[in-house]
Short mmCIF file of C-alpha atoms and ligand atoms in Angstrom, two decimals:
data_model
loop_
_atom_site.label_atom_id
_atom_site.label_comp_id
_atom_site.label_asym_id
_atom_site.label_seq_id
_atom_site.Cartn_x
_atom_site.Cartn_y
_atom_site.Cartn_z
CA UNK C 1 0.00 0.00 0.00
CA UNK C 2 0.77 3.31 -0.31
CA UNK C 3 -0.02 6.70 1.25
CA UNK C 4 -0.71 9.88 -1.00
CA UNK C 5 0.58 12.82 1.47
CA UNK C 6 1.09 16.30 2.05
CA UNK C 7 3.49 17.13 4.84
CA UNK C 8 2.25 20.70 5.79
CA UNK C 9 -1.84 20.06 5.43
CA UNK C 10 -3.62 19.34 8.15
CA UNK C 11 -5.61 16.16 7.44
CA UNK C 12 -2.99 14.57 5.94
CA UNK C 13 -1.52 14.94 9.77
CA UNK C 14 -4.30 13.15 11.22
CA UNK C 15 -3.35 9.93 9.60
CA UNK C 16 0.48 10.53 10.05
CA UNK C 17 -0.15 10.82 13.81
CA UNK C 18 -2.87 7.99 13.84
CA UNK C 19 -0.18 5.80 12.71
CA UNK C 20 2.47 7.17 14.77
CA UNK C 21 0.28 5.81 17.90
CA UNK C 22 -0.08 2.66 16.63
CA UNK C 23 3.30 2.10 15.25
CA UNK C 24 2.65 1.61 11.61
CA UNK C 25 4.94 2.90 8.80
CA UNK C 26 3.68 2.58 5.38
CA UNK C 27 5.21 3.62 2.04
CA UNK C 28 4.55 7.69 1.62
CA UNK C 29 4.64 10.02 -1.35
CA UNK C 30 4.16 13.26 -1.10
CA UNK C 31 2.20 15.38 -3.54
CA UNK C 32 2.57 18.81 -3.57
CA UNK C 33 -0.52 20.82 -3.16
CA UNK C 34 1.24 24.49 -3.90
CA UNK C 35 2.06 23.14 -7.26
CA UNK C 36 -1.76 22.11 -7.29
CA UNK C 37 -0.71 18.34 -8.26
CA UNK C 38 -3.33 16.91 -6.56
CA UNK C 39 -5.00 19.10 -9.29
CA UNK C 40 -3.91 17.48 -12.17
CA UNK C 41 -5.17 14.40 -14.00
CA UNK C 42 -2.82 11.65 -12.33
CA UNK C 43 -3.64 12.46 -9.12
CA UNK C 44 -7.46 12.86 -9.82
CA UNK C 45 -8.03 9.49 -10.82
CA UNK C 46 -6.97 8.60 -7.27
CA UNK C 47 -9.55 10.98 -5.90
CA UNK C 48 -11.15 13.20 -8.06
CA UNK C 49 -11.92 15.55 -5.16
CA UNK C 50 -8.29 16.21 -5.43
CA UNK C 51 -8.14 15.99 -1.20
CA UNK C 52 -5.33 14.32 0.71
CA UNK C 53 -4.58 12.10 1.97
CA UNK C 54 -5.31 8.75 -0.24
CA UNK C 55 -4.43 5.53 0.83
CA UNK C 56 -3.93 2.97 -2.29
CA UNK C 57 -4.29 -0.35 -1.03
CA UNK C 58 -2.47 -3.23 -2.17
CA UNK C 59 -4.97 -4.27 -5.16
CA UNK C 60 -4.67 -0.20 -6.22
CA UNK C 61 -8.04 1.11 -4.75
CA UNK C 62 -7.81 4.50 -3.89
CA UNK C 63 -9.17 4.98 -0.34
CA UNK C 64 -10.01 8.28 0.23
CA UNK C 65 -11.13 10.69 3.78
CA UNK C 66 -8.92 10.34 6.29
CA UNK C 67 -11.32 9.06 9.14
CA UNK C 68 -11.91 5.83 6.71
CA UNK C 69 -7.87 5.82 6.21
CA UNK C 70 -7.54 5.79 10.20
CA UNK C 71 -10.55 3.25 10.09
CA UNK C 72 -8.72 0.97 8.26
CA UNK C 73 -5.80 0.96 10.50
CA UNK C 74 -7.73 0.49 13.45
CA UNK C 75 -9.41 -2.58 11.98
CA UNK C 76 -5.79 -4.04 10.76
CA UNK C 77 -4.35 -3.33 13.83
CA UNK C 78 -6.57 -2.39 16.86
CA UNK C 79 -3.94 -2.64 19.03
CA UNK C 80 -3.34 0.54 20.92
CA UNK C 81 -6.70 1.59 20.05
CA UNK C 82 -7.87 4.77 18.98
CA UNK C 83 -11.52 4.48 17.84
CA UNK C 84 -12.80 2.47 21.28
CA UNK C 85 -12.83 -0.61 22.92
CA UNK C 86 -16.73 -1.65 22.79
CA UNK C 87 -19.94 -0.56 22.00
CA UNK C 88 -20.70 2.77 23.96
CA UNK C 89 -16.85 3.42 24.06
CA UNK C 90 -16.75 3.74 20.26
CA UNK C 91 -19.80 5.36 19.97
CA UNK C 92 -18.89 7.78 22.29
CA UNK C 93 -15.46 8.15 20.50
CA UNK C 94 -17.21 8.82 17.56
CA UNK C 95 -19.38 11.41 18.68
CA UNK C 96 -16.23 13.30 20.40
CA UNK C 97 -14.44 12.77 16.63
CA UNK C 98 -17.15 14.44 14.77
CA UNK C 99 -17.47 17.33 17.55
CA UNK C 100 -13.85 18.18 17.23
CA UNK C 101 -13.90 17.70 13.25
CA UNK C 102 -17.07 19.67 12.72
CA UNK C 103 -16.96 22.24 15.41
CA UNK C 104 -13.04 22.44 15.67
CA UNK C 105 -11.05 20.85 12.42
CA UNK C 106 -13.31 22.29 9.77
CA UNK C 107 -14.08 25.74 11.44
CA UNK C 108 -10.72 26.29 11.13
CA UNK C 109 -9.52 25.03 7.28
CA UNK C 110 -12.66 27.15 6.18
CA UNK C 111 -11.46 30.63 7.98
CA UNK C 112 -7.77 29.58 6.04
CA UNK C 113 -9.55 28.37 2.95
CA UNK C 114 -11.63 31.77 3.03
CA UNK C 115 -9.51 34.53 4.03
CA UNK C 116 -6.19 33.23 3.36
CA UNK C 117 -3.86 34.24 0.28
CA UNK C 118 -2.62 30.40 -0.68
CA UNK C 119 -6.30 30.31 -1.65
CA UNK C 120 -6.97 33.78 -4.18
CA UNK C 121 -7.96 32.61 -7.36
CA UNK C 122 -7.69 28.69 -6.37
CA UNK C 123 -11.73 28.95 -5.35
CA UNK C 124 -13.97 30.95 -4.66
CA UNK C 125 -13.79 32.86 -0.93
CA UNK C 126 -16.27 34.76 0.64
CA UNK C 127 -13.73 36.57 3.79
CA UNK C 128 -17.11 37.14 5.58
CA UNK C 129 -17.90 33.70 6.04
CA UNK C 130 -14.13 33.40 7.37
CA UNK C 131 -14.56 35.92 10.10
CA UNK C 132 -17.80 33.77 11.32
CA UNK C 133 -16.13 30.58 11.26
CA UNK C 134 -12.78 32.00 13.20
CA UNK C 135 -15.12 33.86 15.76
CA UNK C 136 -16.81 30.36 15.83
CA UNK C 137 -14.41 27.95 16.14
CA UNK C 138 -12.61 30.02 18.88
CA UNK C 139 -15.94 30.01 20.80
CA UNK C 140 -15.71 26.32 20.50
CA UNK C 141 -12.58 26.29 21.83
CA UNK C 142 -13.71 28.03 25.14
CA UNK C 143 -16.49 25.36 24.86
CA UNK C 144 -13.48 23.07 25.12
CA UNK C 145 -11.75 24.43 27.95
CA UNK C 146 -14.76 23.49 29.76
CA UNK C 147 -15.61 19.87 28.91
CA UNK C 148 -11.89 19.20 29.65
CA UNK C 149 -12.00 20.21 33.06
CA UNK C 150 -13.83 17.00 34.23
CA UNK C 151 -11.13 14.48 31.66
CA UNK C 152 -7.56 14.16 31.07
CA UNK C 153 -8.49 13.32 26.82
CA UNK C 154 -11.45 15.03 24.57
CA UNK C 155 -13.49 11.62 24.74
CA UNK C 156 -12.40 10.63 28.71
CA UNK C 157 -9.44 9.10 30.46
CA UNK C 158 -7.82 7.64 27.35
CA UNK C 159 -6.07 9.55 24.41
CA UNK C 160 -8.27 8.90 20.91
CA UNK C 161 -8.37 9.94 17.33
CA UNK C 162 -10.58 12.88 18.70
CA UNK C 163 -7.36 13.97 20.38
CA UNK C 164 -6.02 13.93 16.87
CA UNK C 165 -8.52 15.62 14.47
CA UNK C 166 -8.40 18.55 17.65
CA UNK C 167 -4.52 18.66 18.03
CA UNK C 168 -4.38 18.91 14.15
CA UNK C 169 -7.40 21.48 13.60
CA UNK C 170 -6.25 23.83 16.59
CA UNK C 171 -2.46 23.44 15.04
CA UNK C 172 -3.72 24.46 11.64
CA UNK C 173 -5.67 27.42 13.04
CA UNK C 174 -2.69 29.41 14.08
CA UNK C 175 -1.78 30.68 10.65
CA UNK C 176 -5.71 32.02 11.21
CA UNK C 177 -5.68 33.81 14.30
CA UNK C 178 -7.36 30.78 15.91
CA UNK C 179 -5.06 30.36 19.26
CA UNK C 180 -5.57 29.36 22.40
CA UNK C 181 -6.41 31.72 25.47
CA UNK C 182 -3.82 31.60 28.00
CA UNK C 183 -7.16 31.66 30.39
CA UNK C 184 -8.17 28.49 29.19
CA UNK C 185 -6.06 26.82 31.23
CA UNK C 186 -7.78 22.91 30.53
CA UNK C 187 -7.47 23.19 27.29
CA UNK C 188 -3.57 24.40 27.40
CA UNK C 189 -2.98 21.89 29.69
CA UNK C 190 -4.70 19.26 26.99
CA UNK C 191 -2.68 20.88 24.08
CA UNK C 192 0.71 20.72 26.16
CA UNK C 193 0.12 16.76 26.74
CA UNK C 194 -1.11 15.47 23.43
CA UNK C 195 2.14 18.06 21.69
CA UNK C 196 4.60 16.23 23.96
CA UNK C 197 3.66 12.56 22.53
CA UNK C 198 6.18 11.26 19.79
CA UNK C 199 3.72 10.96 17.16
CA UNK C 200 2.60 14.98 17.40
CA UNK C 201 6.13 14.88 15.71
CA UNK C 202 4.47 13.14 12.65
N1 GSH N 301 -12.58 15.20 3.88
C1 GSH N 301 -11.23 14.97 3.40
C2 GSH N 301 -10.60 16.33 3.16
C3 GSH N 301 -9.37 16.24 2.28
C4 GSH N 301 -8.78 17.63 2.01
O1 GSH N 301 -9.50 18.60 1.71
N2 GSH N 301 -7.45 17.71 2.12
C5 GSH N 301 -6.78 18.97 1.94
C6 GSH N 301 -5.49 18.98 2.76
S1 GSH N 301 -5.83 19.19 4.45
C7 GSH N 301 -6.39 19.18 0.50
O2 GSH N 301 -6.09 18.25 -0.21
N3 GSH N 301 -6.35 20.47 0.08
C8 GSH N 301 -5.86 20.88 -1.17
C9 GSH N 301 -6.94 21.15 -2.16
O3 GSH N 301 -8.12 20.95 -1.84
O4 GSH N 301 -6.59 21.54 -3.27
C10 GSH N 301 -10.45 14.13 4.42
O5 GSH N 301 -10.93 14.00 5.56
O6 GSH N 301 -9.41 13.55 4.12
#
């Protein structure tokens, strides 16, 4: 197999980290995104969406969003696991992944995708729409501070691929103005942790 990659972009980074935890290393190739080559016609027939990452599995299908990628992983190897350990654990897991990808990740990639420069004349931005989604995801954020005061990790006492999609989201929102208060002291203390694991490194 082989994984399609993009070393400075965001979800990309989810799977490198996912991996990290568990201890996997799989063939990479990077395709560079500010030469728009996951633009152009040999990339596309991977994923005509043009996103990464894509992971091309060993009989050459092209599988594409990084939660399935991670998914995958977990399945082949659910050993540290990341996605929960039975029924209400994953469930709940899942719920704090789609919280932090929906509320956190993608709050901040569309205040980048719609007020940043790498983006002019790639699509089409409305910097309004930015603004709302940076005032947004930082009121999330304080949200955050608060559900972490009761739990070391976003979905309880163990460290999950909601810690990732978060770590990599809030990360990513820097170049935005998306930061963390120094008065949310949970969610600092969260950030410090889950930064000084190996596989942030990824
Ligand atoms: N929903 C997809 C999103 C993929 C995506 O949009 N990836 C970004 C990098 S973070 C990308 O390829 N951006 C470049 C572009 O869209 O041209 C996933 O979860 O993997």
């Amino acid at each position: 197999m082989k994984l399609y990659d993009s070393a400075m972009a965001p979800n990309p980074r989810r799977v490198r980290i996912f991996l990290a935890e568990k201890g996997i290393s799989v063939p990479v190739e990077q395709v560079d995104i500010g030469k728009a080559d996951n633009r152009k016609p040999p990339f596309l027939a991977k994923n005509p969406l043009g996103g990464l990452p894509v992971l091309e599995l060993d009989d050459g299908r092209p599988l594409c969003e990084s939660v399935a990628i991670c998914r995958y992983f977990e399945e082949l190897q659910p050993k540290p696991p990341l996605m929960g350990v039975d029924a209400a654990d994953k469930a709940f897991v899942e719920m704090w992944q789609r919280r932090m990808e929906l509320e956190v990740f993608q709050r901040a990639t569309a205040t980048f995708q719609n007020t940043h420069d790498f983006f002019k004349g790639r699509i089409p931005q409305v910097p309004e729409y930015g603004e709302v989604q940076r005032k947004t995801a930082l009121a999330r954020l304080a949200w955050l501070d608060g559900e972490l005061s009761g739990r070391e990790f976003i979905a309880g006492s163990r460290y999950t691929i909601a810690d990732i999609t978060a770590l990599c989201g809030i990360d990513f929102g820097r170049v935005s103005g998306i930061r963390i208060d120094p008065a949310w002291k949970n969610l600092q203390r969260w950030h410090e942790a889950v930064s000084a694991r190996p596989s942030a490194k990824a």
